[in-house]
PDB file of C-alpha atoms in Angstrom:
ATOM      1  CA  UNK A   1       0.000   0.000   0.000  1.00 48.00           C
ATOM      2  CA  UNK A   2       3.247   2.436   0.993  1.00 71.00           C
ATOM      3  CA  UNK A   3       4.470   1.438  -2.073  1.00 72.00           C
ATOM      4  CA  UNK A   4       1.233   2.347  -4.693  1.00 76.00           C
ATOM      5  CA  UNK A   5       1.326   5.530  -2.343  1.00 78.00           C
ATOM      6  CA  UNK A   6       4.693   6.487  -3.037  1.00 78.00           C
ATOM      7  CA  UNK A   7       4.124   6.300  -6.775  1.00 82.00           C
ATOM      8  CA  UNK A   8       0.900   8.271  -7.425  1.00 84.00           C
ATOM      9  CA  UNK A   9       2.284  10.653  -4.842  1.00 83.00           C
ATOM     10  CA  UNK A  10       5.310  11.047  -7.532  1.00 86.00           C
ATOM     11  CA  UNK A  11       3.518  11.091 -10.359  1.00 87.00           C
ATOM     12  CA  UNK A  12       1.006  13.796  -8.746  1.00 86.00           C
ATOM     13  CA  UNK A  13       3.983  15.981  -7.804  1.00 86.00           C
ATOM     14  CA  UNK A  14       5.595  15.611 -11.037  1.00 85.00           C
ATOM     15  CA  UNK A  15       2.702  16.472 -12.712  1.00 87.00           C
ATOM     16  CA  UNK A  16       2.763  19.717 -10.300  1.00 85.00           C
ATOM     17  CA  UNK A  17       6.055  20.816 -10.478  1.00 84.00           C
ATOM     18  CA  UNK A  18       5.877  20.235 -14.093  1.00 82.00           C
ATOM     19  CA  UNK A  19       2.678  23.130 -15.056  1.00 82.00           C
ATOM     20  CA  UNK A  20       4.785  25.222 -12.153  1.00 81.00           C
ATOM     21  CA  UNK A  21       7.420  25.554 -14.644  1.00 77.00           C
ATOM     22  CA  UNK A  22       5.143  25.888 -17.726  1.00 77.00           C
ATOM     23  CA  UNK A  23       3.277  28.587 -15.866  1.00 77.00           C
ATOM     24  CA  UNK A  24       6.298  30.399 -14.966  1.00 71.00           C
ATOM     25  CA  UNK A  25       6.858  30.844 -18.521  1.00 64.00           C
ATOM     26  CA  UNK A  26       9.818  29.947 -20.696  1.00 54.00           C
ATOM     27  CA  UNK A  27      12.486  32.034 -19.128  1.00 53.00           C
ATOM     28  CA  UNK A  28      12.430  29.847 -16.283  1.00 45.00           C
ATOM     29  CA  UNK A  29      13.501  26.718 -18.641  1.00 48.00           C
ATOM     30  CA  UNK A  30      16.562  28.608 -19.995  1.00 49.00           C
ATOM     31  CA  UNK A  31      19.285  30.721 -18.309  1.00 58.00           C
ATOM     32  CA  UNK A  32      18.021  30.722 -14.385  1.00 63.00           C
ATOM     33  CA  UNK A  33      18.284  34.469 -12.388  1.00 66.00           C
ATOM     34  CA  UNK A  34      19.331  34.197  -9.023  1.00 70.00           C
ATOM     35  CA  UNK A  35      15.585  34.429  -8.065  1.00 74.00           C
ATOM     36  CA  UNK A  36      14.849  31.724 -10.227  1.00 76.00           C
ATOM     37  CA  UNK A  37      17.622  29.566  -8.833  1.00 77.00           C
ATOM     38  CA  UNK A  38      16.002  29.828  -5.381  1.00 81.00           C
ATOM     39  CA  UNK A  39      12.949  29.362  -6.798  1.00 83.00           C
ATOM     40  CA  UNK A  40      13.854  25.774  -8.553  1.00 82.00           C
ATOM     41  CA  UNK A  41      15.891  24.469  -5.130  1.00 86.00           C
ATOM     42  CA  UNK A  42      13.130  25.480  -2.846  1.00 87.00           C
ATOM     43  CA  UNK A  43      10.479  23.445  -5.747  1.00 87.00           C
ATOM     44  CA  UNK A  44      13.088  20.417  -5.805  1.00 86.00           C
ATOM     45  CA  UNK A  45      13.344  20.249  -1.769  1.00 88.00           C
ATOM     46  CA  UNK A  46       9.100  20.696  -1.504  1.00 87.00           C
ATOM     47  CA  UNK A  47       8.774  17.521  -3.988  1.00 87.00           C
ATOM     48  CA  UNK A  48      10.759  15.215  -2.160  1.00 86.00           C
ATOM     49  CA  UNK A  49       9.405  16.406   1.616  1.00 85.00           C
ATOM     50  CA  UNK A  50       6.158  15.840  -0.630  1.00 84.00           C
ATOM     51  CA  UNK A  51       7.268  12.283  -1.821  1.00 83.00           C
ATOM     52  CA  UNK A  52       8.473  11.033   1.311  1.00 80.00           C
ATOM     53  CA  UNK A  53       6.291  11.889   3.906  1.00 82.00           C
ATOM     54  CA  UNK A  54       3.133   9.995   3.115  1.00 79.00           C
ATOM     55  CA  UNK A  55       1.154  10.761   6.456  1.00 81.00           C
ATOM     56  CA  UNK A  56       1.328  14.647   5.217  1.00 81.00           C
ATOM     57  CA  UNK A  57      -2.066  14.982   3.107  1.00 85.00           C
ATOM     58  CA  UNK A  58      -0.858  15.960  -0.735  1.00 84.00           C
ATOM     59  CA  UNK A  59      -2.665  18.832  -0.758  1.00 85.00           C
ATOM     60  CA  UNK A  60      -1.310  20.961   1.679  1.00 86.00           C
ATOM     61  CA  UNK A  61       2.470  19.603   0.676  1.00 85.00           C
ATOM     62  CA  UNK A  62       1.501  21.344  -2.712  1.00 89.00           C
ATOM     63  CA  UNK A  63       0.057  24.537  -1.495  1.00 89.00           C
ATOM     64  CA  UNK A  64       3.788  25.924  -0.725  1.00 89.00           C
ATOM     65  CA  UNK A  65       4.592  25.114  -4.219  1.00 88.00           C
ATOM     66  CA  UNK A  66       1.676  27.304  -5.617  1.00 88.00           C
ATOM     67  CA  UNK A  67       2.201  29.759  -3.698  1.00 89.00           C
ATOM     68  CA  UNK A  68       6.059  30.203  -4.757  1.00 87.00           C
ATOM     69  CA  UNK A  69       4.742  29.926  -8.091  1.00 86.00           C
ATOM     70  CA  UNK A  70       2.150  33.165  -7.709  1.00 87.00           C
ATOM     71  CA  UNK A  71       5.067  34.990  -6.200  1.00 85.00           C
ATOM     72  CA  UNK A  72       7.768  33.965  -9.213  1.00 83.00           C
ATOM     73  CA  UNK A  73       4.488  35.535 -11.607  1.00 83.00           C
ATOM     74  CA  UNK A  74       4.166  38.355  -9.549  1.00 85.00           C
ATOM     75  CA  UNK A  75       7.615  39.343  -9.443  1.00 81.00           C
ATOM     76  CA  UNK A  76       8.164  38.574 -13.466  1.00 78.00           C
ATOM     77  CA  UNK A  77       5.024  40.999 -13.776  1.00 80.00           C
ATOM     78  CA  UNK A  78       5.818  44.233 -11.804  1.00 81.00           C
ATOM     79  CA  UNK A  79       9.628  43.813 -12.838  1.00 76.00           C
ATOM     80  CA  UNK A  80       8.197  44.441 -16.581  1.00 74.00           C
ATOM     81  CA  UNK A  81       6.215  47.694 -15.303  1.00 74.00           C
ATOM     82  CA  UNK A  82       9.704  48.340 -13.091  1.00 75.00           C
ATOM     83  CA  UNK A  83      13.253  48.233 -13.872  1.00 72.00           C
ATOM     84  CA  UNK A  84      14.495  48.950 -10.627  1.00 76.00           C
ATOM     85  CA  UNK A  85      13.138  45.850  -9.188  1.00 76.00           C
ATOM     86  CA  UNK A  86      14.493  44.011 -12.258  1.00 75.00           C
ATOM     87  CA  UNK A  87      17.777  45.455 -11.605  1.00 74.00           C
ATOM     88  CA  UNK A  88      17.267  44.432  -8.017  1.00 76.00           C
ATOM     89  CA  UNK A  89      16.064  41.506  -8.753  1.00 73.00           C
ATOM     90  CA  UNK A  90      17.609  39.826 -11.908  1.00 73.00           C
ATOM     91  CA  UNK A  91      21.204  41.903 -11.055  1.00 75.00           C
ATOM     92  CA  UNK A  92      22.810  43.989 -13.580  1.00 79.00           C
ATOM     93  CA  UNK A  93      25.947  42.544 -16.618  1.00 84.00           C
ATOM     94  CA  UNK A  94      29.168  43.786 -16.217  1.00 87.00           C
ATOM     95  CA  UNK A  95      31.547  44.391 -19.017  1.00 88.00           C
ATOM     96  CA  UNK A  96      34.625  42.540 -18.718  1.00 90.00           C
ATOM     97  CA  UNK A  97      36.151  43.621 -21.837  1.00 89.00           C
ATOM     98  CA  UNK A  98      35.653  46.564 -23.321  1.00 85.00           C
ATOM     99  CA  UNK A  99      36.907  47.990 -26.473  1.00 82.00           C
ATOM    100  CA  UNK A 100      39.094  44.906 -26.187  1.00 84.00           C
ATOM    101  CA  UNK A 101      40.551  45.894 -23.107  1.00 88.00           C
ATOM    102  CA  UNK A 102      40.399  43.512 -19.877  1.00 89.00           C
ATOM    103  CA  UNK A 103      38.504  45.560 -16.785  1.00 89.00           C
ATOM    104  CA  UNK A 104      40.185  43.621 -13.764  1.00 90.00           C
ATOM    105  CA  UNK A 105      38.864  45.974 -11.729  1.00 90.00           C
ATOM    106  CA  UNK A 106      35.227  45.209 -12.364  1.00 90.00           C
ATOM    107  CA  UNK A 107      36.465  41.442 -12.894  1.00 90.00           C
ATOM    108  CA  UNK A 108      37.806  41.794  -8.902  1.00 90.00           C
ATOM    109  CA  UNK A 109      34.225  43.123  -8.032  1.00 89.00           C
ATOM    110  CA  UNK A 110      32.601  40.242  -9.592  1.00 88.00           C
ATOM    111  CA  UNK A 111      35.095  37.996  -7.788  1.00 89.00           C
ATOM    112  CA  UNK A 112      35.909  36.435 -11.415  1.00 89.00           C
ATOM    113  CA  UNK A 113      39.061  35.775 -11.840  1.00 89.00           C
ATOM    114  CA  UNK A 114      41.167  34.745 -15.862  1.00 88.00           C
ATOM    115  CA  UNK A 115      41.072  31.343 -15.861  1.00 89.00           C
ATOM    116  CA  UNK A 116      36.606  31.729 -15.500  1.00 89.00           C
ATOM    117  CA  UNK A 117      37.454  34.372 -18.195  1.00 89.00           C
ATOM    118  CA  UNK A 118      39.402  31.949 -20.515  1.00 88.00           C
ATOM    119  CA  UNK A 119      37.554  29.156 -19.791  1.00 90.00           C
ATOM    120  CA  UNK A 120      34.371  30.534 -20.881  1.00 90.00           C
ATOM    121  CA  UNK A 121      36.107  32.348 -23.684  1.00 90.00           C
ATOM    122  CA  UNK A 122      36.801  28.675 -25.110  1.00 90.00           C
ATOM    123  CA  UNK A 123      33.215  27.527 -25.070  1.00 89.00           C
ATOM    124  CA  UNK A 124      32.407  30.748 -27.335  1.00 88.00           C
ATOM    125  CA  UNK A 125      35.140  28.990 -29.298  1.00 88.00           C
ATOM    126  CA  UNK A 126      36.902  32.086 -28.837  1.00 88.00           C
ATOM    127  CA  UNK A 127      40.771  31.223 -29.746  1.00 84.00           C
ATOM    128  CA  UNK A 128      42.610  35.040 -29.122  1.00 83.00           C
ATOM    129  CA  UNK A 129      41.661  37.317 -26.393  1.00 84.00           C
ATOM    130  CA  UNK A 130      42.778  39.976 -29.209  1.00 84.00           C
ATOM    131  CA  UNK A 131      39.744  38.717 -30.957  1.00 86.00           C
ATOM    132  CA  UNK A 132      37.213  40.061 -28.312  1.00 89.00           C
ATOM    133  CA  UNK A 133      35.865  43.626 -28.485  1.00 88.00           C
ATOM    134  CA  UNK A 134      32.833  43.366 -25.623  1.00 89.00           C
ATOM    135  CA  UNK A 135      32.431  40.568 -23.032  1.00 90.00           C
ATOM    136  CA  UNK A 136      29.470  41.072 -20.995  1.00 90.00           C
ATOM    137  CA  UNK A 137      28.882  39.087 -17.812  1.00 89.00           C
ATOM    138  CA  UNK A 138      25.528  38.024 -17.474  1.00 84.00           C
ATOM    139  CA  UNK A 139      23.531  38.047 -14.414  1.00 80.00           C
ATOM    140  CA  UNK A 140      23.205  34.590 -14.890  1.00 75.00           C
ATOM    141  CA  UNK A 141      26.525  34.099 -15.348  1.00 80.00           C
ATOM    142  CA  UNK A 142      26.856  33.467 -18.869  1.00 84.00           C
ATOM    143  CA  UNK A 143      29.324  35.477 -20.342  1.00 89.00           C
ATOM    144  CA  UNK A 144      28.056  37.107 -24.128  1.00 89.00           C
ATOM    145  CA  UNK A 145      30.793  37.632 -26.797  1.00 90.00           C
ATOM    146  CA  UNK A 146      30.991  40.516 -29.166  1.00 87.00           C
ATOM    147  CA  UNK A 147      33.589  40.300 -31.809  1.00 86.00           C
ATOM    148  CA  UNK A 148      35.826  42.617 -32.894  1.00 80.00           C
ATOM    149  CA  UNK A 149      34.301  43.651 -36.839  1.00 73.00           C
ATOM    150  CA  UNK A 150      36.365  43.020 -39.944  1.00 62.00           C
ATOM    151  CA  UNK A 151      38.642  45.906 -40.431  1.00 53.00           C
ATOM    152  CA  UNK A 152      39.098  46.888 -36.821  1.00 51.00           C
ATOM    153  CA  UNK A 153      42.350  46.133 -36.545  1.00 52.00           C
ATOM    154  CA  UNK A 154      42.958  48.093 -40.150  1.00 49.00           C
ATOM    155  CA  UNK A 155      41.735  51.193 -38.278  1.00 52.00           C
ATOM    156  CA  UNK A 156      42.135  50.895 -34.834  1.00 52.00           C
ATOM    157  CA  UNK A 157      40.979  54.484 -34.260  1.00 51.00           C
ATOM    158  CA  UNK A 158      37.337  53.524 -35.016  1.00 54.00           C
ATOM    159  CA  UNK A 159      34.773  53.636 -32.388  1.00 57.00           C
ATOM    160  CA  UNK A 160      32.370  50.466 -31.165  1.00 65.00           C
ATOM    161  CA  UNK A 161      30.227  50.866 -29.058  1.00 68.00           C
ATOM    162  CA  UNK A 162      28.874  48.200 -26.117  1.00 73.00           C
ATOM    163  CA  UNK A 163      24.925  47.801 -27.651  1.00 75.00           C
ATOM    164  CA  UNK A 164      22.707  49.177 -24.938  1.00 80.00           C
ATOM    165  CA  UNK A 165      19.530  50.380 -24.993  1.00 87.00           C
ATOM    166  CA  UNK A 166      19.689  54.726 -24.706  1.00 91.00           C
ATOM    167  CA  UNK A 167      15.621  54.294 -24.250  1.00 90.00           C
ATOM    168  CA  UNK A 168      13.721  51.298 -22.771  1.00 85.00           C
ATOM    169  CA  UNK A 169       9.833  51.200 -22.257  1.00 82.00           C
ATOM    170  CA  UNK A 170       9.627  54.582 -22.747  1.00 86.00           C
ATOM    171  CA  UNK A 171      12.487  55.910 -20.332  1.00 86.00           C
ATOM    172  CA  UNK A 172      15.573  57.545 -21.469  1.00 89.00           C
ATOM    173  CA  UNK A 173      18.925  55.303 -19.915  1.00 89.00           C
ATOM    174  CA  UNK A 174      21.230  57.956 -18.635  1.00 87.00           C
ATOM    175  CA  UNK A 175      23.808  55.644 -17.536  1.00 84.00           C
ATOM    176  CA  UNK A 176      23.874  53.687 -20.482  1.00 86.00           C
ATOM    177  CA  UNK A 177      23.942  57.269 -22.514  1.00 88.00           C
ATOM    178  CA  UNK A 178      27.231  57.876 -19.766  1.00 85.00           C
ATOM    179  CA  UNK A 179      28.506  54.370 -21.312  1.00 80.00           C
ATOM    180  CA  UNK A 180      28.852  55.629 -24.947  1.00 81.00           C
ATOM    181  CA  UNK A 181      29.794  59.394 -24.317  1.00 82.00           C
ATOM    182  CA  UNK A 182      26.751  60.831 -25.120  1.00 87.00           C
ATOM    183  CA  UNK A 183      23.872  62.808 -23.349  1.00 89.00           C
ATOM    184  CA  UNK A 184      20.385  63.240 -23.149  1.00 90.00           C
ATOM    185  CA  UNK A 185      20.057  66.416 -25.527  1.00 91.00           C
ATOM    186  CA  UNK A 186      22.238  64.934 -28.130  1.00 91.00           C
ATOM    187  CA  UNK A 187      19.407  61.924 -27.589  1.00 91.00           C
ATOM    188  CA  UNK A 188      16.359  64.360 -28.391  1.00 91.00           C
ATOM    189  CA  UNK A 189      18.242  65.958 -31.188  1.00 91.00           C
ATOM    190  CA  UNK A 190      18.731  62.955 -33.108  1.00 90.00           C
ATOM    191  CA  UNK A 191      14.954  61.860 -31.970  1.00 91.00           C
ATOM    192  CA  UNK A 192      13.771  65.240 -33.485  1.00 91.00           C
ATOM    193  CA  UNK A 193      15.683  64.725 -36.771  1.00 89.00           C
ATOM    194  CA  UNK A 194      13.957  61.373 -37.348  1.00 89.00           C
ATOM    195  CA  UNK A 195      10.363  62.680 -36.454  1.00 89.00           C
ATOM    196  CA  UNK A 196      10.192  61.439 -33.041  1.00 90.00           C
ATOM    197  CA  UNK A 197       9.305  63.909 -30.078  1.00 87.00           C
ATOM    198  CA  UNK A 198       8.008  61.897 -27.512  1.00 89.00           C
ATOM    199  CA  UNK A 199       9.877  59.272 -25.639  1.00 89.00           C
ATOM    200  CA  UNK A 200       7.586  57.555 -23.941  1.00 88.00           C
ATOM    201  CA  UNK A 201       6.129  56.399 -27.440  1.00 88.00           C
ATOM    202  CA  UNK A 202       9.388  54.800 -27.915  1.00 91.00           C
ATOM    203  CA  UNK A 203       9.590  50.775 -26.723  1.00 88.00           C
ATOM    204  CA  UNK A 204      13.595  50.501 -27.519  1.00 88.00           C
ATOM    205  CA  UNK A 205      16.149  52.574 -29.290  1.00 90.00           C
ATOM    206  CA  UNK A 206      19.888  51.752 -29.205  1.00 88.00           C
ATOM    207  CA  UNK A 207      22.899  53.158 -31.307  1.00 83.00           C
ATOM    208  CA  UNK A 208      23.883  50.819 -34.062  1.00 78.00           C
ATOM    209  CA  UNK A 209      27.165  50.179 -35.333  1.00 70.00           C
ATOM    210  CA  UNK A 210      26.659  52.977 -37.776  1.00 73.00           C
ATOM    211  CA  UNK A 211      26.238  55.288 -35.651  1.00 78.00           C
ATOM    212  CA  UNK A 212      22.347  55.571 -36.513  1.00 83.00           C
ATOM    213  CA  UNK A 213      19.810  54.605 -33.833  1.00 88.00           C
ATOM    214  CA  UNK A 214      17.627  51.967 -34.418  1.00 88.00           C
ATOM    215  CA  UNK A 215      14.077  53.056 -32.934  1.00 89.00           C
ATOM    216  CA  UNK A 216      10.816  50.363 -32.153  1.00 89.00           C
ATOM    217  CA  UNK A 217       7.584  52.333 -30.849  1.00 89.00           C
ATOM    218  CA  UNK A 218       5.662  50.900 -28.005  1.00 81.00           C
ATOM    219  CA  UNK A 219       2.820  48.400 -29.403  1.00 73.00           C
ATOM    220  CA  UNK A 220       3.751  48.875 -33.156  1.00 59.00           C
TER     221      UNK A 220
END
């Protein structure tokens, strides 16, 4: 009878933890935020309490795992309408390299140290540091590669910038605008010479690598 208990109890909490995740969304299934992380241990330890102790009804053993879902959703739902919880939240990527120069200063903050650089330079199948013009560690501790372009080294002198959004959901990024050298009336000027007067009409707008801004209006 234990036994038969045991296994409808696992496929029940399977079952569970399984529309959890789904409900959660997709984000959850890929590259896990600190948040997340907790999330998915806490989930892991309530299924096997759940599994093993048999004289606990079911239903209350899955009531903590509902309610950790309704907070992960709630949390993934004001951090769109906020990015200062999402910074809190999710963190915030460093640049390691930048302009192809190593930041050990900000690689000391992170508490990252070469051979974490050089070993995840390898599974970009990156051969030559020289190679690299942005690496970007990722709150969840990916690390994103940008390449140096063709011709870079032909004219050293030529300016890249790190790709980072000058307006986001409507609000202009002064720090990221502090990144490239720029400010926020050289911002509206450029938004006035393509047509566009009101920010918070604007969903995203970055700098491409020609120095023109790439521009996507809210809901369009």
């Amino acid at each position: 009878m234990e036994y038969g208990t045991i296994i409808s109890r696992t496929i029940v909490i399977y079952i569970v933890i399984l529309l959890v995740f789904r409900f959660m969304g997709k984000r959850e299934i890929g590259e896990l935020s600190v948040v997340d992380f907790v999330i998915s241990i806490m989930l892991a330890e309530l299924a096997v309490l759940s599994i093993e102790n048999v004289s606990v009804p079911l239903a209350r053993q899955i009531t903590p795992m509902l309610i950790l879902m309704v907070i992960q959703i709630s949390l993934a739902y004001i951090s769109l309408k906020s990015r200062k919880l999402r910074k809190l939240i999710d963190g915030s990527p460093s640049v390691i390299i930048r302009n192809g120069k190593i930041d050990e200063k900000e690689m000391r903050k992170q508490r990252y140290n070469f051979d974490d650089l050089l070993l995840q330079l390898r599974q970009k199948d990156v051969r030559y540091m020289s190679d690299v013009e942005f690496a970007i560690l990722e709150p969840s501790g990916d690390l994103s590669i940008i390449k140096k372009e063709e011709g870079k080294e032909q004219n050293p002198s030529a300016v890249s910038y790190l790709p980072l959004p000058l307006i986001l959901d409507g609000r202009v990024q002064n720090d990221h605008l502090k990144e490239i050298g720029r400010n926020q009336l050289w911002l509206r000027q450029e938004l006035r010479k393509l047509g566009y007067r009101d920010v918070k009409k604007i969903s995203y707008c970055s700098l491409d690598r020609n120095d023109q801004l790439f521009i996507d209006l809210i809901d369009e």
